[in-house]
Short mmCIF file of C-alpha atoms and ligand atoms in Angstrom, two decimals:
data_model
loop_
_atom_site.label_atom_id
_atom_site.label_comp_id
_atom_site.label_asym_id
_atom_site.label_seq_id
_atom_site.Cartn_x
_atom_site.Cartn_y
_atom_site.Cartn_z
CA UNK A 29 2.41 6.93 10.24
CA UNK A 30 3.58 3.88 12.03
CA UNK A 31 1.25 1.44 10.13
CA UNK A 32 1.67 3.13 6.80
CA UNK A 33 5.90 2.68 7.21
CA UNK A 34 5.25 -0.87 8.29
CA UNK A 35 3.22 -1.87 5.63
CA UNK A 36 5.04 -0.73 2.85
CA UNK A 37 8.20 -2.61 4.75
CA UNK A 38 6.50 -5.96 3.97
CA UNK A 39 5.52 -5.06 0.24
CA UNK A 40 9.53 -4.70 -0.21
CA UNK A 41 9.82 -7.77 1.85
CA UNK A 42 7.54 -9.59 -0.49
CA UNK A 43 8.94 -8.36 -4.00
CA UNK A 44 12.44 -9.38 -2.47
CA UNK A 45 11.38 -12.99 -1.74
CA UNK A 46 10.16 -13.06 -5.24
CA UNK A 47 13.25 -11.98 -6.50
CA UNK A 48 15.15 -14.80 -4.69
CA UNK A 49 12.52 -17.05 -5.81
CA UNK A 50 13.67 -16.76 -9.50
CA UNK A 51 12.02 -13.48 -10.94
CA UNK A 52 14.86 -11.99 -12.67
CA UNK A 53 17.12 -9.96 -11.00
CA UNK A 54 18.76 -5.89 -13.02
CA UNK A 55 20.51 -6.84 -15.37
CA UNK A 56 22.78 -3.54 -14.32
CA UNK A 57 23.81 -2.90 -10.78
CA UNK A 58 23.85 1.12 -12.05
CA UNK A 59 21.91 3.17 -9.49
CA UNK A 60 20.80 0.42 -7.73
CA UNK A 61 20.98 0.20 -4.13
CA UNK A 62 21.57 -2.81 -2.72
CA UNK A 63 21.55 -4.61 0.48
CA UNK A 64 21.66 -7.87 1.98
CA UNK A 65 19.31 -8.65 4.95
CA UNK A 66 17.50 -6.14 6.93
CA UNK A 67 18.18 -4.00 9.69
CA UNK A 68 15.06 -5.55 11.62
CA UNK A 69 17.28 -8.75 11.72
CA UNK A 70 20.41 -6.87 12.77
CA UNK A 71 18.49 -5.32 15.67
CA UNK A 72 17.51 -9.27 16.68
CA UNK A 73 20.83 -10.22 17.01
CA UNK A 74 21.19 -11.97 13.30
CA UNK A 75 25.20 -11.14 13.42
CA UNK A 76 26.45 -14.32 11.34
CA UNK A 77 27.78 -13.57 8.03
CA UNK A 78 25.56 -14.88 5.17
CA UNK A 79 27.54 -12.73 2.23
CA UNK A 80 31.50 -12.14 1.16
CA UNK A 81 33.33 -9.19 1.18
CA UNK A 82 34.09 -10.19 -2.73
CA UNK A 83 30.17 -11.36 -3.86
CA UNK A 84 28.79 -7.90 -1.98
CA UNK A 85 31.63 -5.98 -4.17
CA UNK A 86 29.89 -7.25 -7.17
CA UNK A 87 26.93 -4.94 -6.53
CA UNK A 88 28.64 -1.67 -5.72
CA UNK A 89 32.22 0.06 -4.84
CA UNK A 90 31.23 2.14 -2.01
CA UNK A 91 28.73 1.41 1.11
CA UNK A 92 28.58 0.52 4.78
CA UNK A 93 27.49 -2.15 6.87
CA UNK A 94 28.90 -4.15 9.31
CA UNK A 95 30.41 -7.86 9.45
CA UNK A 96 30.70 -10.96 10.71
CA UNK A 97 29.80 -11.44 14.56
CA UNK A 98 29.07 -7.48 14.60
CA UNK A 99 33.07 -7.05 14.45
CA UNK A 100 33.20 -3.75 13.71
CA UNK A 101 31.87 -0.93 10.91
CA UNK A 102 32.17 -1.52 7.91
CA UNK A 103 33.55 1.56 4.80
CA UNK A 104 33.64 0.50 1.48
CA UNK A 105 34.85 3.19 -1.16
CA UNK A 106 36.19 3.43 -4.26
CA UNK A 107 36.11 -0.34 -4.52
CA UNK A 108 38.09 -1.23 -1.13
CA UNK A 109 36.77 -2.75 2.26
CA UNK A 110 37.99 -0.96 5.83
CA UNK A 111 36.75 -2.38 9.03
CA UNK A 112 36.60 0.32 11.70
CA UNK A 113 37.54 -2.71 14.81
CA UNK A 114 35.54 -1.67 18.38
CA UNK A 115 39.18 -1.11 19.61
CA UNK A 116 39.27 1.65 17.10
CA UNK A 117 41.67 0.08 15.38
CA UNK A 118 41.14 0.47 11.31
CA UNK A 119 42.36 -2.61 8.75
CA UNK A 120 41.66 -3.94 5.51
CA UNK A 121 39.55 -7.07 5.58
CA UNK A 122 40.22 -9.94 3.03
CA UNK A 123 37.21 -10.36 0.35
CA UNK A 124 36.65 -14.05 2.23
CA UNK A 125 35.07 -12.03 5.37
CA UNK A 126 31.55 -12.06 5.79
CA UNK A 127 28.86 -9.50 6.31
CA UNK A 128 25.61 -10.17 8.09
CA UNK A 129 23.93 -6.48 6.86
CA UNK A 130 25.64 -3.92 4.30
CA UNK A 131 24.63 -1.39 1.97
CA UNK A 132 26.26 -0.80 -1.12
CA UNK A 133 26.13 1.10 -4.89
CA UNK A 134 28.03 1.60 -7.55
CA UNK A 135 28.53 4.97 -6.82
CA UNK A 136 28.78 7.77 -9.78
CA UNK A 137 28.52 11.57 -8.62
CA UNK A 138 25.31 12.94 -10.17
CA UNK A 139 24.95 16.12 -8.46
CA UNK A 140 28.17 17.79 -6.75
CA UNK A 141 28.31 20.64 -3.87
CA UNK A 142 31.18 22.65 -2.04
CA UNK A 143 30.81 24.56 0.40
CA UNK A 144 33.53 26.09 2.72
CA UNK A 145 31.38 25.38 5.84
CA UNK A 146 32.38 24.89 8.55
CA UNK A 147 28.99 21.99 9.02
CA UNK A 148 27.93 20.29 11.71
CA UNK A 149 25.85 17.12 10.89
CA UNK A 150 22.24 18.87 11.18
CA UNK A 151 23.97 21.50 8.64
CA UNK A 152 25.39 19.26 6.79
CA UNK A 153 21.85 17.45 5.91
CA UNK A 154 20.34 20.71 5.22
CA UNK A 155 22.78 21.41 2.77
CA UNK A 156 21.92 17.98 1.12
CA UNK A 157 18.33 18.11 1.59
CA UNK A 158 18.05 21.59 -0.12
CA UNK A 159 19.74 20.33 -2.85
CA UNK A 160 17.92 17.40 -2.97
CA UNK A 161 14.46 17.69 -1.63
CA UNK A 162 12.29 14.37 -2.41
CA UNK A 163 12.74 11.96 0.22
CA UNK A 164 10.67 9.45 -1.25
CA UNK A 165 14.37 8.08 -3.73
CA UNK A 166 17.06 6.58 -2.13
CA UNK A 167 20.48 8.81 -2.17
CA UNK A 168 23.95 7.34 -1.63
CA UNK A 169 26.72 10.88 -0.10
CA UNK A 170 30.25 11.02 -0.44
CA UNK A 171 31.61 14.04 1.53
CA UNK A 172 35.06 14.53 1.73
CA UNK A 173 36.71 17.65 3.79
CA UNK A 174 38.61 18.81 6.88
CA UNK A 175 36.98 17.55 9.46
CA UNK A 176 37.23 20.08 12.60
CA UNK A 177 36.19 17.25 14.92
CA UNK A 178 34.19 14.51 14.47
CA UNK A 179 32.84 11.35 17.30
CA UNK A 180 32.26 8.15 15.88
CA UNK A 181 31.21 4.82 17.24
CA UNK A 182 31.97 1.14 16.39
CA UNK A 183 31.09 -2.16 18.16
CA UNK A 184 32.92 -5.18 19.19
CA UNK A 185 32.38 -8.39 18.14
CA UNK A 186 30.40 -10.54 19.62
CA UNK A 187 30.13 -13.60 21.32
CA UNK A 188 26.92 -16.65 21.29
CA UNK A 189 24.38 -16.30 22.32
CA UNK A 190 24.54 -13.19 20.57
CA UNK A 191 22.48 -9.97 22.81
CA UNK A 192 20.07 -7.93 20.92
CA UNK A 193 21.89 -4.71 19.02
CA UNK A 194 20.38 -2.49 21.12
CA UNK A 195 21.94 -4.39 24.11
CA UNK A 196 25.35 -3.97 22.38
CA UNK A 197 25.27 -0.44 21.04
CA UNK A 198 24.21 0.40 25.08
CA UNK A 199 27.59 0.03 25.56
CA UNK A 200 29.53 1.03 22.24
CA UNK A 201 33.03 2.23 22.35
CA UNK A 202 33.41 5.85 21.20
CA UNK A 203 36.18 7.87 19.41
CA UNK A 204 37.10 11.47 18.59
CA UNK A 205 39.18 12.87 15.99
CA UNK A 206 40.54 16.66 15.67
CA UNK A 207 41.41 18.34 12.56
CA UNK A 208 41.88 15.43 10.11
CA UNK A 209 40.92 14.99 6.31
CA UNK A 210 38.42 12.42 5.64
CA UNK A 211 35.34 10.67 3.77
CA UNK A 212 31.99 10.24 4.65
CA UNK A 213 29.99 7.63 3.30
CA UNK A 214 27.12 6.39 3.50
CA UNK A 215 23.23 7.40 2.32
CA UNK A 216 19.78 9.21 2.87
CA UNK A 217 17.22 6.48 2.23
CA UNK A 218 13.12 7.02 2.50
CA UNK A 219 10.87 6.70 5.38
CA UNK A 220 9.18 4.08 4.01
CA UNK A 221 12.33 1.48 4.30
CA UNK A 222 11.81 1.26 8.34
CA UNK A 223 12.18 -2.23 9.11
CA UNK A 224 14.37 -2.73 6.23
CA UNK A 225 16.92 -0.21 6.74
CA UNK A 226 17.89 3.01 8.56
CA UNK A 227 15.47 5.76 7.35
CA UNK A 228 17.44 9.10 7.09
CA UNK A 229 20.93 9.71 7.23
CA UNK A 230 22.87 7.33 8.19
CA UNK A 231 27.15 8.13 7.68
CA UNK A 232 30.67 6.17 8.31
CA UNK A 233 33.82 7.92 8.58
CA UNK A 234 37.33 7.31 7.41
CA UNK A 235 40.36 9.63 7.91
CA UNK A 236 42.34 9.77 4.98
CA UNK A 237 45.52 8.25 6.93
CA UNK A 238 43.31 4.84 7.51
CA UNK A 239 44.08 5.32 11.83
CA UNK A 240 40.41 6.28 12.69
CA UNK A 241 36.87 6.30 11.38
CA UNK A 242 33.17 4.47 12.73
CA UNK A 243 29.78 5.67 12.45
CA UNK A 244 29.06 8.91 12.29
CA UNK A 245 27.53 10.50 15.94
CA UNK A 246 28.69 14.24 15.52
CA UNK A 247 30.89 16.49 13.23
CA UNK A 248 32.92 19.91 12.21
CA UNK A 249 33.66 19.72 9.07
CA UNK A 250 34.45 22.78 6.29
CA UNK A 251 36.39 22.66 2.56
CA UNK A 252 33.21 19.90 1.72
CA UNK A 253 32.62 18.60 -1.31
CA UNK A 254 29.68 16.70 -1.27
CA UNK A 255 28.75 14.27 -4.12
CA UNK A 256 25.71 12.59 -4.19
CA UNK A 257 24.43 9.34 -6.72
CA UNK A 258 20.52 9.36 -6.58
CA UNK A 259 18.76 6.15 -7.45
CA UNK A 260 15.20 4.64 -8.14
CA UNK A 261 15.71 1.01 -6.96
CA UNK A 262 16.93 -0.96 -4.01
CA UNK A 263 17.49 -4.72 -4.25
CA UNK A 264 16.81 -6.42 -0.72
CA UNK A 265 19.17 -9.82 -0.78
CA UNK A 266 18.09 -11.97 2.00
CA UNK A 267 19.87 -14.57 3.79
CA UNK A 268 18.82 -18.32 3.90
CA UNK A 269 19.86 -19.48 6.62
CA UNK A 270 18.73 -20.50 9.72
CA UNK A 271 19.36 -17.55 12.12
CA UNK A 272 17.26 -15.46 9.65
CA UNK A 273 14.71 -17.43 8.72
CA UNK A 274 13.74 -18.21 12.68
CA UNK A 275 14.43 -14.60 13.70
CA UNK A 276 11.26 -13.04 15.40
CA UNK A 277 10.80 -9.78 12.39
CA UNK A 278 7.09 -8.69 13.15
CA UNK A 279 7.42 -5.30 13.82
CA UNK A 280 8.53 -4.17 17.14
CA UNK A 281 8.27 -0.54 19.18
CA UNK A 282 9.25 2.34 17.59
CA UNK A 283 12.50 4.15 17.81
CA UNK A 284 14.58 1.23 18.57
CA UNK A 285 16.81 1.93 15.12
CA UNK A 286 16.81 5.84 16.12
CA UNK A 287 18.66 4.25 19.51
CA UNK A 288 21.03 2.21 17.46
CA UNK A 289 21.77 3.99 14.45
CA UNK A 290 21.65 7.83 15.20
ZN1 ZN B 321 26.39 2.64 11.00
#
């Protein structure tokens, strides 16, 4: 299972290089997933910017992903960048701030749920899943709803040399929030994109009042509506510079992006 997930990494790997090498990029950005670098970089420590705020906006309204110098987590919906700070701390970044891995789509509700709940996160998936069963397409979820309680994480940026993520998320700050209205955001993408990006669920929160959010460890939530935008394509945008290009990507042991992003 291992192998097969690898090798189908590197095919995406290869078709993206191709793409940067002057194949022609979608003409539309509509349904298409898109992401700049690769989470088997993030996980080596590759934490300087190589994209703006304002060129990844181009490719979608609403996504997550983190920014320059791993300060913070990064929600983007309905067009506008929040940076969840390690200090917990929530602000609006300017469109000249850098991301070193993000995830984004121009998101357009294909399928809608609601559900009075109340959800935890295992629920929550189910609900998804059933409505949704193919793994094998990437999904981008929007739920919004009264969120009983919910424990996020972010991380604080770092300093040069820069540790390994799983070095850093060892020691990530954690918050909880009681009974507040929020969004979550984020996406179920395939197996098959190990090494490339989180496989699974992977969620940010915001609270509608902007003072708290991160990503997602545990939740309550009921009053959901949960909108899903399914898609057929994911463009992988990779960074030319230095830090990636001498970054050590051969795959490594298992489970180390279960540690850091679950
Ligand atoms: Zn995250």
């Amino acid at each position: 299972m291992r192998r097969y997930s690898t090798r189908v990494g590197l095919v995406m790997f290869a078709v993206a290089v191709a793409v940067a090498a002057g194949c022609a990029a979608p003409k539309t950005d509509r349904g298409v997933v898109y992401q700049t670098s690769t989470i088997s970089a993030l996980l080596e420590g590759v934490y300087d910017g190589s994209l703006t705020l304002a060129e990844l906006r181009k490719h979608g309204d609403f996504g997550i992903g983190t920014f320059d110098a791993l300060d913070g987590e990064m929600v983007l919906v309905d067009g506008r960048f929040w940076r969840v700070r390690g200090d917990g701390s929530v602000e609006s970044p300017p469109l000249d701030e850098t991301t070193p891995f993000a995830t984004v789509i121009s998101f357009e509700a294909a399928h809608t749920l609601r559900a009075d709940g109340p959800f935890n996160l295992a629920d929550l998936e189910h609900l998804i899943d059933s409505a949704i069963p193919t793994r094998n397409l990437p999904l981008a979820v929007r739920v919004t709803g009264t969120f009983r309680y919910v424990k996020t994480r972010s991380v604080p940026r770092q300093t040069k040399p820069y540790p390994r993520l799983v070095d850093v998320a060892a020691k990530q700050p954690t918050f909880e929030f009681r009974q507040v209205r929020g969004t979550l955001v984020g996406f179920r993408l395939p197996p098959y994109v190990q090494e490339i990006n989180v496989p699974g669920y992977h969620l940010h929160f915001l609270a509608d009042d902007r003072k708290g959010g991160g990503h997602v460890l545990e939740l309550s939530v009921e009053d959901v509506v949960i909108e899903v935008d399914d898609s057929s394509a994911i463009y992988v945008a990779l960074p030319a510079d230095e830090a990636f290009g001498a970054a050590d990507l051969a795959p490594k042991a298992a489970g180390e992006v279960e540690r850091v992003e679950t």
